[in-house]
């Protein structure tokens, strides 16, 4: 099987080059460009495309891929909100993903964001480098004894529950399908969770139902001085409403690994660019907001697991033994 690999970064190539040694039947060609209507043409002559979180797999792209005979899209990530499944389905294109490569990688990043905004690490790092050893403005809160509200307790949410529990927090959660293995977690409805939590961390997928689940209305239901963390998908939060809430001093801190408008930024060095739109700049202007660029997944363990599962997905497709858990329907 010949795979064209879109949106390649150095660390992708390193981990896939290592993992592919176990898969002699597969060859991979790496391409820096991401998948789009224009770059879909590069898939000509390949059996499968390998895509990532910012790849465009909308209907026009699926049409092009089908034109070039692509029958398999290998998502090297868990989320698939960027795939038009109706369009891929229409063309008989199978979409496989990597649902749980390292839940701890993302959950640990979520807790890092929560701790960093709480203890103002982004501020103190800069201050100390400038010989400013004053502690003014750096006061945080103890997490121990506080309440963590986890929205979505699948693989990553469950790992976040365990981390918060380890910090001595009371852990409450909202999910339509409670995770029975989390015996220390108290499940509740979303509104109660919002009203009771000192730390809210989002871990549900982006769907029609979860789009803008954090809005002016739901922010209004939160406790004052709450810490909000999103490592899931940007559009879970209505950013304009979030910015209004930040300006109204609702939040103690906000940690975002994902945000609306991230697509042009993610994984790119834009040091020389003038930002044409303002969401990113406005978010970055607040002293109590930390933004990272979709790096929750970026650990050595996660990268290796992603490459192994992606290549195994390709092998399974070839042998007609698809792992149903990895099939995107
Ligand atoms: P998962 O499928 O294991 O769990 C998702 C959970 O959300 C499920 O338990 C589901 O029942 C629940 N859910 C669905 N709709 C909900 C709703 N309306 N309200 C509350 N809960 C709801 O997924 P996962 O592996 O834990 O990943 C979660 C998300 O994290 C992914 O969808 C992806 O968007 C994101 N993610 C981000 C990164 C990163 O680098 N920042 C990496 C991997 C995944």
CSV table of C-alpha atoms and ligand atoms in Angstrom, one decimal:
chain,number,residue,atom,x,y,z
A,1,UNK,CA,0.0,0.0,0.0
A,2,UNK,CA,1.2,3.5,-0.9
A,3,UNK,CA,0.2,6.3,1.4
A,4,UNK,CA,0.6,10.0,0.9
A,5,UNK,CA,1.2,11.7,4.2
A,6,UNK,CA,-0.1,15.3,4.4
A,7,UNK,CA,1.0,18.1,6.8
A,8,UNK,CA,4.2,16.4,7.7
A,9,UNK,CA,6.3,17.8,10.6
A,10,UNK,CA,9.8,16.6,11.7
A,11,UNK,CA,8.4,14.7,14.7
A,12,UNK,CA,5.7,12.9,12.5
A,13,UNK,CA,8.4,11.7,10.1
A,14,UNK,CA,10.6,10.5,12.9
A,15,UNK,CA,7.9,8.5,14.6
A,16,UNK,CA,6.5,7.0,11.4
A,17,UNK,CA,9.9,6.2,10.0
A,18,UNK,CA,10.5,4.2,13.2
A,19,UNK,CA,7.1,2.5,13.2
A,20,UNK,CA,7.1,1.6,9.5
A,21,UNK,CA,10.0,-0.9,10.0
A,22,UNK,CA,7.3,-3.3,11.3
A,23,UNK,CA,5.2,-2.8,8.2
A,24,UNK,CA,7.2,-3.7,5.1
A,25,UNK,CA,4.1,-3.9,3.0
A,26,UNK,CA,3.5,-0.1,3.3
A,27,UNK,CA,5.4,2.8,1.8
A,28,UNK,CA,4.8,6.4,2.9
A,29,UNK,CA,5.7,9.6,1.0
A,30,UNK,CA,5.7,12.7,3.2
A,31,UNK,CA,4.4,16.0,2.0
A,32,UNK,CA,4.6,19.3,4.0
A,33,UNK,CA,1.4,20.7,2.5
A,34,UNK,CA,-1.8,20.0,4.3
A,35,UNK,CA,-4.8,18.3,2.5
A,36,UNK,CA,-7.0,20.8,0.7
A,37,UNK,CA,-8.9,21.1,-2.6
A,38,UNK,CA,-5.6,22.2,-4.2
A,39,UNK,CA,-3.3,19.6,-2.7
A,40,UNK,CA,-5.7,16.7,-3.1
A,41,UNK,CA,-4.2,16.2,-6.6
A,42,UNK,CA,-1.0,15.0,-5.0
A,43,UNK,CA,-2.9,11.8,-3.9
A,44,UNK,CA,-2.9,10.6,-7.5
A,45,UNK,CA,-1.2,7.2,-7.7
A,46,UNK,CA,-1.6,6.5,-4.0
A,47,UNK,CA,-3.9,4.0,-2.3
A,48,UNK,CA,-4.5,6.1,0.9
A,49,UNK,CA,-4.1,9.6,2.3
A,50,UNK,CA,-3.0,10.2,5.9
A,51,UNK,CA,-4.5,13.4,7.3
A,52,UNK,CA,-4.5,15.3,10.6
A,53,UNK,CA,-6.5,17.7,12.7
A,54,UNK,CA,-6.3,20.7,10.4
A,55,UNK,CA,-6.7,18.8,7.1
A,56,UNK,CA,-9.7,19.8,5.0
A,57,UNK,CA,-11.7,16.7,4.2
A,58,UNK,CA,-14.9,18.6,3.2
A,59,UNK,CA,-17.1,17.4,0.3
A,60,UNK,CA,-15.1,19.1,-2.5
A,61,UNK,CA,-11.9,17.4,-1.2
A,62,UNK,CA,-13.6,14.1,-0.9
A,63,UNK,CA,-14.9,14.5,-4.5
A,64,UNK,CA,-11.3,15.1,-5.6
A,65,UNK,CA,-9.9,12.2,-3.6
A,66,UNK,CA,-12.5,9.9,-5.1
A,67,UNK,CA,-11.6,11.2,-8.6
A,68,UNK,CA,-8.0,10.1,-7.9
A,69,UNK,CA,-9.1,6.7,-6.8
A,70,UNK,CA,-8.5,7.1,-3.0
A,71,UNK,CA,-10.5,4.6,-1.0
A,72,UNK,CA,-8.9,5.1,2.4
A,73,UNK,CA,-8.4,8.2,4.6
A,74,UNK,CA,-6.1,7.5,7.6
A,75,UNK,CA,-6.7,10.1,10.3
A,76,UNK,CA,-3.7,10.1,12.6
A,77,UNK,CA,-5.7,11.7,15.4
A,78,UNK,CA,-8.8,11.0,17.5
A,79,UNK,CA,-11.1,13.8,16.3
A,80,UNK,CA,-12.7,13.7,12.9
A,81,UNK,CA,-14.9,16.9,12.9
A,82,UNK,CA,-13.0,18.0,9.8
A,83,UNK,CA,-14.2,15.0,7.8
A,84,UNK,CA,-17.5,15.3,5.8
A,85,UNK,CA,-18.6,11.7,6.4
A,86,UNK,CA,-21.6,12.0,4.1
A,87,UNK,CA,-19.2,12.9,1.3
A,88,UNK,CA,-16.7,10.2,2.0
A,89,UNK,CA,-19.5,7.7,2.5
A,90,UNK,CA,-21.0,8.7,-0.9
A,91,UNK,CA,-17.7,7.8,-2.6
A,92,UNK,CA,-17.2,4.6,-0.6
A,93,UNK,CA,-14.1,6.1,1.1
A,94,UNK,CA,-13.3,4.4,4.4
A,95,UNK,CA,-12.1,6.7,7.2
A,96,UNK,CA,-10.1,5.2,10.0
A,97,UNK,CA,-8.7,7.1,13.0
A,98,UNK,CA,-6.7,6.6,16.2
A,99,UNK,CA,-9.2,6.9,19.0
A,100,UNK,CA,-7.0,6.5,22.1
A,101,UNK,CA,-3.3,6.8,21.4
A,102,UNK,CA,-2.4,8.3,24.8
A,103,UNK,CA,-5.2,9.8,26.8
A,104,UNK,CA,-2.7,10.7,29.5
A,105,UNK,CA,-0.8,13.0,27.1
A,106,UNK,CA,-3.8,15.2,26.6
A,107,UNK,CA,-5.1,15.0,30.2
A,108,UNK,CA,-1.6,15.9,31.6
A,109,UNK,CA,-1.5,18.9,29.2
A,110,UNK,CA,-5.0,20.0,30.4
A,111,UNK,CA,-3.8,19.8,34.0
A,112,UNK,CA,-0.6,21.7,33.1
A,113,UNK,CA,-2.8,24.5,31.6
A,114,UNK,CA,-5.0,24.6,34.7
A,115,UNK,CA,-1.9,24.8,37.0
A,116,UNK,CA,-0.1,27.3,34.8
A,117,UNK,CA,-3.0,29.8,34.8
A,118,UNK,CA,-3.7,29.2,38.4
A,119,UNK,CA,-0.2,29.9,39.6
A,120,UNK,CA,0.5,32.5,36.8
A,121,UNK,CA,3.6,30.5,35.6
A,122,UNK,CA,3.5,32.3,32.2
A,123,UNK,CA,3.9,35.6,34.1
A,124,UNK,CA,6.5,34.5,36.7
A,125,UNK,CA,8.7,32.9,34.0
A,126,UNK,CA,9.0,36.3,32.2
A,127,UNK,CA,9.3,38.3,35.4
A,128,UNK,CA,12.2,36.3,36.8
A,129,UNK,CA,14.0,36.5,33.5
A,130,UNK,CA,13.8,40.3,33.8
A,131,UNK,CA,15.2,40.2,37.4
A,132,UNK,CA,11.7,41.0,38.8
A,133,UNK,CA,11.4,38.8,41.8
A,134,UNK,CA,8.2,40.4,43.1
A,135,UNK,CA,5.3,38.1,43.9
A,136,UNK,CA,2.6,40.7,43.3
A,137,UNK,CA,-0.2,39.4,41.1
A,138,UNK,CA,1.0,35.7,41.3
A,139,UNK,CA,-1.4,34.4,44.0
A,140,UNK,CA,-3.2,31.2,43.0
A,141,UNK,CA,-5.5,28.8,44.8
A,142,UNK,CA,-5.0,25.3,46.2
A,143,UNK,CA,-6.5,22.7,43.9
A,144,UNK,CA,-6.7,20.3,46.8
A,145,UNK,CA,-10.2,20.4,48.3
A,146,UNK,CA,-11.7,22.2,45.3
A,147,UNK,CA,-14.1,20.8,42.8
A,148,UNK,CA,-13.1,19.7,39.3
A,149,UNK,CA,-15.9,19.4,36.7
A,150,UNK,CA,-15.1,17.2,33.8
A,151,UNK,CA,-17.3,17.4,30.7
A,152,UNK,CA,-17.0,14.1,28.8
A,153,UNK,CA,-15.4,11.2,30.6
A,154,UNK,CA,-14.2,9.1,27.6
A,155,UNK,CA,-10.6,8.1,27.5
A,156,UNK,CA,-9.1,11.6,28.0
A,157,UNK,CA,-11.8,12.8,30.4
A,158,UNK,CA,-11.3,9.7,32.5
A,159,UNK,CA,-7.5,10.3,32.7
A,160,UNK,CA,-8.2,13.9,33.7
A,161,UNK,CA,-10.6,12.7,36.4
A,162,UNK,CA,-7.9,10.4,37.8
A,163,UNK,CA,-5.3,13.3,37.8
A,164,UNK,CA,-7.8,15.7,39.5
A,165,UNK,CA,-8.6,13.0,42.1
A,166,UNK,CA,-4.8,12.6,42.7
A,167,UNK,CA,-4.6,16.3,43.4
A,168,UNK,CA,-7.2,15.8,46.2
A,169,UNK,CA,-10.0,17.4,44.3
A,170,UNK,CA,-13.7,16.4,44.5
A,171,UNK,CA,-14.4,15.2,40.9
A,172,UNK,CA,-17.8,15.7,39.3
A,173,UNK,CA,-18.6,15.0,35.7
A,174,UNK,CA,-21.2,15.2,32.9
A,175,UNK,CA,-21.5,12.6,30.2
A,176,UNK,CA,-24.5,10.9,28.7
A,177,UNK,CA,-22.7,7.6,29.3
A,178,UNK,CA,-21.2,7.6,32.8
A,179,UNK,CA,-17.9,5.7,33.0
A,180,UNK,CA,-18.4,3.0,35.6
A,181,UNK,CA,-14.7,2.5,36.2
A,182,UNK,CA,-14.5,6.0,37.8
A,183,UNK,CA,-16.0,5.1,41.2
A,184,UNK,CA,-14.8,8.3,42.8
A,185,UNK,CA,-16.6,10.5,40.3
A,186,UNK,CA,-20.0,12.0,41.0
A,187,UNK,CA,-22.0,12.4,37.8
A,188,UNK,CA,-24.4,15.3,37.4
A,189,UNK,CA,-26.1,17.4,34.8
A,190,UNK,CA,-24.2,20.1,32.9
A,191,UNK,CA,-25.8,23.0,34.7
A,192,UNK,CA,-25.0,21.7,38.1
A,193,UNK,CA,-21.4,20.9,37.1
A,194,UNK,CA,-21.0,24.5,35.8
A,195,UNK,CA,-22.4,25.9,39.0
A,196,UNK,CA,-20.3,23.8,41.4
A,197,UNK,CA,-16.9,23.6,39.7
A,198,UNK,CA,-13.7,25.6,40.5
A,199,UNK,CA,-12.0,24.0,37.5
A,200,UNK,CA,-13.9,23.0,34.4
A,201,UNK,CA,-12.2,20.9,31.8
A,202,UNK,CA,-13.8,20.0,28.4
A,203,UNK,CA,-13.2,16.5,27.0
A,204,UNK,CA,-16.2,15.8,24.8
A,205,UNK,CA,-15.9,15.7,21.0
A,206,UNK,CA,-17.1,18.5,18.7
A,207,UNK,CA,-20.5,17.5,17.3
A,208,UNK,CA,-23.7,19.3,16.3
A,209,UNK,CA,-24.8,19.0,20.0
A,210,UNK,CA,-21.6,20.2,21.6
A,211,UNK,CA,-20.9,23.1,19.2
A,212,UNK,CA,-20.7,26.3,21.3
A,213,UNK,CA,-21.7,24.4,24.5
A,214,UNK,CA,-19.8,27.1,26.3
A,215,UNK,CA,-21.7,30.3,25.5
A,216,UNK,CA,-22.9,33.4,27.2
A,217,UNK,CA,-25.7,31.3,28.8
A,218,UNK,CA,-23.5,28.5,30.1
A,219,UNK,CA,-20.8,30.9,31.2
A,220,UNK,CA,-23.5,32.7,33.2
A,221,UNK,CA,-24.1,29.4,35.0
A,222,UNK,CA,-20.5,29.1,36.1
A,223,UNK,CA,-19.1,30.1,39.5
A,224,UNK,CA,-17.2,33.4,39.6
A,225,UNK,CA,-13.4,32.9,39.4
A,226,UNK,CA,-13.7,29.6,37.7
A,227,UNK,CA,-10.7,28.1,35.8
A,228,UNK,CA,-11.8,26.9,32.3
A,229,UNK,CA,-9.6,24.5,30.2
A,230,UNK,CA,-10.3,23.3,26.7
A,231,UNK,CA,-8.0,20.7,25.1
A,232,UNK,CA,-10.8,19.2,23.0
A,233,UNK,CA,-11.9,21.3,20.1
A,234,UNK,CA,-12.1,25.1,19.7
A,235,UNK,CA,-15.7,25.3,18.6
A,236,UNK,CA,-17.0,23.8,21.9
A,237,UNK,CA,-16.6,27.4,23.1
A,238,UNK,CA,-18.2,30.4,21.5
A,239,UNK,CA,-15.1,32.6,21.6
A,240,UNK,CA,-16.8,35.9,21.4
A,241,UNK,CA,-18.9,34.9,24.5
A,242,UNK,CA,-15.7,33.7,26.2
A,243,UNK,CA,-13.9,37.0,25.5
A,244,UNK,CA,-17.0,38.9,26.9
A,245,UNK,CA,-16.8,36.7,30.0
A,246,UNK,CA,-13.1,37.2,30.5
A,247,UNK,CA,-13.6,41.0,30.2
A,248,UNK,CA,-16.4,40.7,32.8
A,249,UNK,CA,-13.8,39.1,35.1
A,250,UNK,CA,-15.8,35.8,35.3
A,251,UNK,CA,-12.7,33.7,35.0
A,252,UNK,CA,-9.7,33.2,37.4
A,253,UNK,CA,-7.9,31.8,34.4
A,254,UNK,CA,-8.5,30.2,31.0
A,255,UNK,CA,-6.2,27.6,29.4
A,256,UNK,CA,-6.8,26.8,25.8
A,257,UNK,CA,-4.9,24.2,23.7
A,258,UNK,CA,-7.6,24.6,21.0
A,259,UNK,CA,-9.7,27.6,19.9
A,260,UNK,CA,-11.8,28.7,17.1
A,261,UNK,CA,-9.7,30.2,14.3
A,262,UNK,CA,-6.8,28.0,15.2
A,263,UNK,CA,-6.7,26.3,11.7
A,264,UNK,CA,-4.3,28.8,10.1
A,265,UNK,CA,-2.0,28.9,13.2
A,266,UNK,CA,-1.8,25.3,14.2
A,267,UNK,CA,1.8,23.9,13.9
A,268,UNK,CA,2.9,26.9,11.8
A,269,UNK,CA,5.6,29.5,12.6
A,270,UNK,CA,3.7,32.8,11.9
A,271,UNK,CA,6.3,35.1,13.6
A,272,UNK,CA,6.5,37.4,10.6
A,273,UNK,CA,2.7,37.5,9.9
A,274,UNK,CA,0.3,40.3,10.6
A,275,UNK,CA,-2.8,38.6,12.1
A,276,UNK,CA,-5.7,39.4,9.8
A,277,UNK,CA,-8.4,38.4,12.2
A,278,UNK,CA,-8.6,39.2,15.8
A,279,UNK,CA,-9.7,36.2,17.9
A,280,UNK,CA,-6.1,34.9,18.5
A,281,UNK,CA,-4.7,38.3,19.3
A,282,UNK,CA,-7.6,39.2,21.6
A,283,UNK,CA,-7.3,35.9,23.5
A,284,UNK,CA,-3.5,36.5,23.8
A,285,UNK,CA,-4.1,40.0,25.2
A,286,UNK,CA,-5.5,38.8,28.5
A,287,UNK,CA,-3.2,38.3,31.4
A,288,UNK,CA,-5.1,35.3,32.7
A,289,UNK,CA,-5.3,33.3,29.5
A,290,UNK,CA,-2.7,30.8,28.3
A,291,UNK,CA,-3.0,29.5,24.7
A,292,UNK,CA,-1.0,26.5,23.4
A,293,UNK,CA,-1.1,25.4,19.8
A,294,UNK,CA,-2.9,22.1,19.8
A,295,UNK,CA,0.0,20.3,21.5
A,296,UNK,CA,-1.9,18.2,24.0
A,297,UNK,CA,-1.0,15.0,22.0
A,298,UNK,CA,2.7,15.8,21.7
A,299,UNK,CA,4.5,13.3,23.7
A,300,UNK,CA,6.9,10.6,22.5
A,301,UNK,CA,4.6,7.9,23.7
A,302,UNK,CA,1.6,9.4,21.9
A,303,UNK,CA,3.5,9.9,18.6
A,304,UNK,CA,4.7,6.3,18.6
A,305,UNK,CA,1.2,5.0,19.4
A,306,UNK,CA,-0.3,7.2,16.6
A,307,UNK,CA,2.1,5.9,14.0
A,308,UNK,CA,1.7,2.3,15.0
A,309,UNK,CA,-2.1,2.4,15.0
A,310,UNK,CA,-2.3,4.4,11.8
A,311,UNK,CA,-0.1,1.8,10.0
A,312,UNK,CA,-2.0,-1.1,11.6
A,313,UNK,CA,-5.2,0.5,10.3
A,314,UNK,CA,-3.8,0.5,6.8
A,315,UNK,CA,-2.8,-3.1,7.2
A,316,UNK,CA,-6.2,-4.1,8.5
A,317,UNK,CA,-7.9,-2.3,5.6
A,318,UNK,CA,-5.7,-4.2,3.2
A,319,UNK,CA,-6.6,-7.6,4.8
A,320,UNK,CA,-10.3,-6.8,5.2
A,321,UNK,CA,-10.1,-7.0,9.0
A,322,UNK,CA,-10.9,-3.4,10.0
A,323,UNK,CA,-10.9,-2.7,13.7
A,324,UNK,CA,-14.5,-1.4,14.2
A,325,UNK,CA,-13.4,0.8,17.1
A,326,UNK,CA,-11.2,2.8,14.7
A,327,UNK,CA,-13.8,3.1,11.9
A,328,UNK,CA,-15.3,6.6,11.6
A,329,UNK,CA,-19.0,6.3,10.6
B,1,LIG,P1,-13.8,9.6,23.7
B,1,LIG,O1,-14.6,9.3,22.5
B,1,LIG,O2,-13.1,8.5,24.4
B,1,LIG,O3,-14.7,10.3,24.8
B,1,LIG,C1,-15.6,11.4,24.5
B,1,LIG,C2,-16.6,11.4,25.6
B,1,LIG,O4,-17.4,12.5,25.4
B,1,LIG,C3,-17.5,10.1,25.5
B,1,LIG,O5,-17.6,9.5,26.8
B,1,LIG,C4,-18.9,10.7,25.1
B,1,LIG,O6,-20.0,10.0,25.7
B,1,LIG,C5,-18.8,12.1,25.7
B,1,LIG,N1,-19.7,13.1,25.1
B,1,LIG,C6,-20.2,13.1,23.8
B,1,LIG,N2,-21.0,14.1,23.7
B,1,LIG,C7,-21.1,14.7,24.9
B,1,LIG,C8,-21.9,15.8,25.4
B,1,LIG,N3,-22.7,16.5,24.6
B,1,LIG,N4,-21.7,16.2,26.7
B,1,LIG,C9,-20.9,15.5,27.5
B,1,LIG,N5,-20.1,14.4,27.1
B,1,LIG,C10,-20.3,14.1,25.8
B,1,LIG,O7,-12.8,10.7,23.2
B,1,LIG,P2,-11.4,11.1,23.8
B,1,LIG,O8,-10.3,10.2,23.3
B,1,LIG,O9,-11.5,11.2,25.3
B,1,LIG,O10,-11.1,12.5,23.2
B,1,LIG,C11,-12.0,13.6,23.5
B,1,LIG,C12,-11.7,14.8,22.5
B,1,LIG,O11,-10.3,15.3,22.8
B,1,LIG,C13,-11.6,14.3,21.0
B,1,LIG,O12,-12.9,14.4,20.5
B,1,LIG,C14,-10.7,15.4,20.4
B,1,LIG,O13,-11.5,16.4,19.9
B,1,LIG,C15,-9.9,15.9,21.6
B,1,LIG,N6,-8.5,15.6,21.5
B,1,LIG,C16,-7.6,16.7,21.6
B,1,LIG,C17,-6.2,16.4,21.5
B,1,LIG,C18,-5.2,17.5,21.6
B,1,LIG,O14,-4.0,17.4,21.2
B,1,LIG,N7,-5.5,18.7,22.2
B,1,LIG,C19,-5.7,15.1,21.2
B,1,LIG,C20,-6.7,14.1,21.1
B,1,LIG,C21,-8.0,14.3,21.3
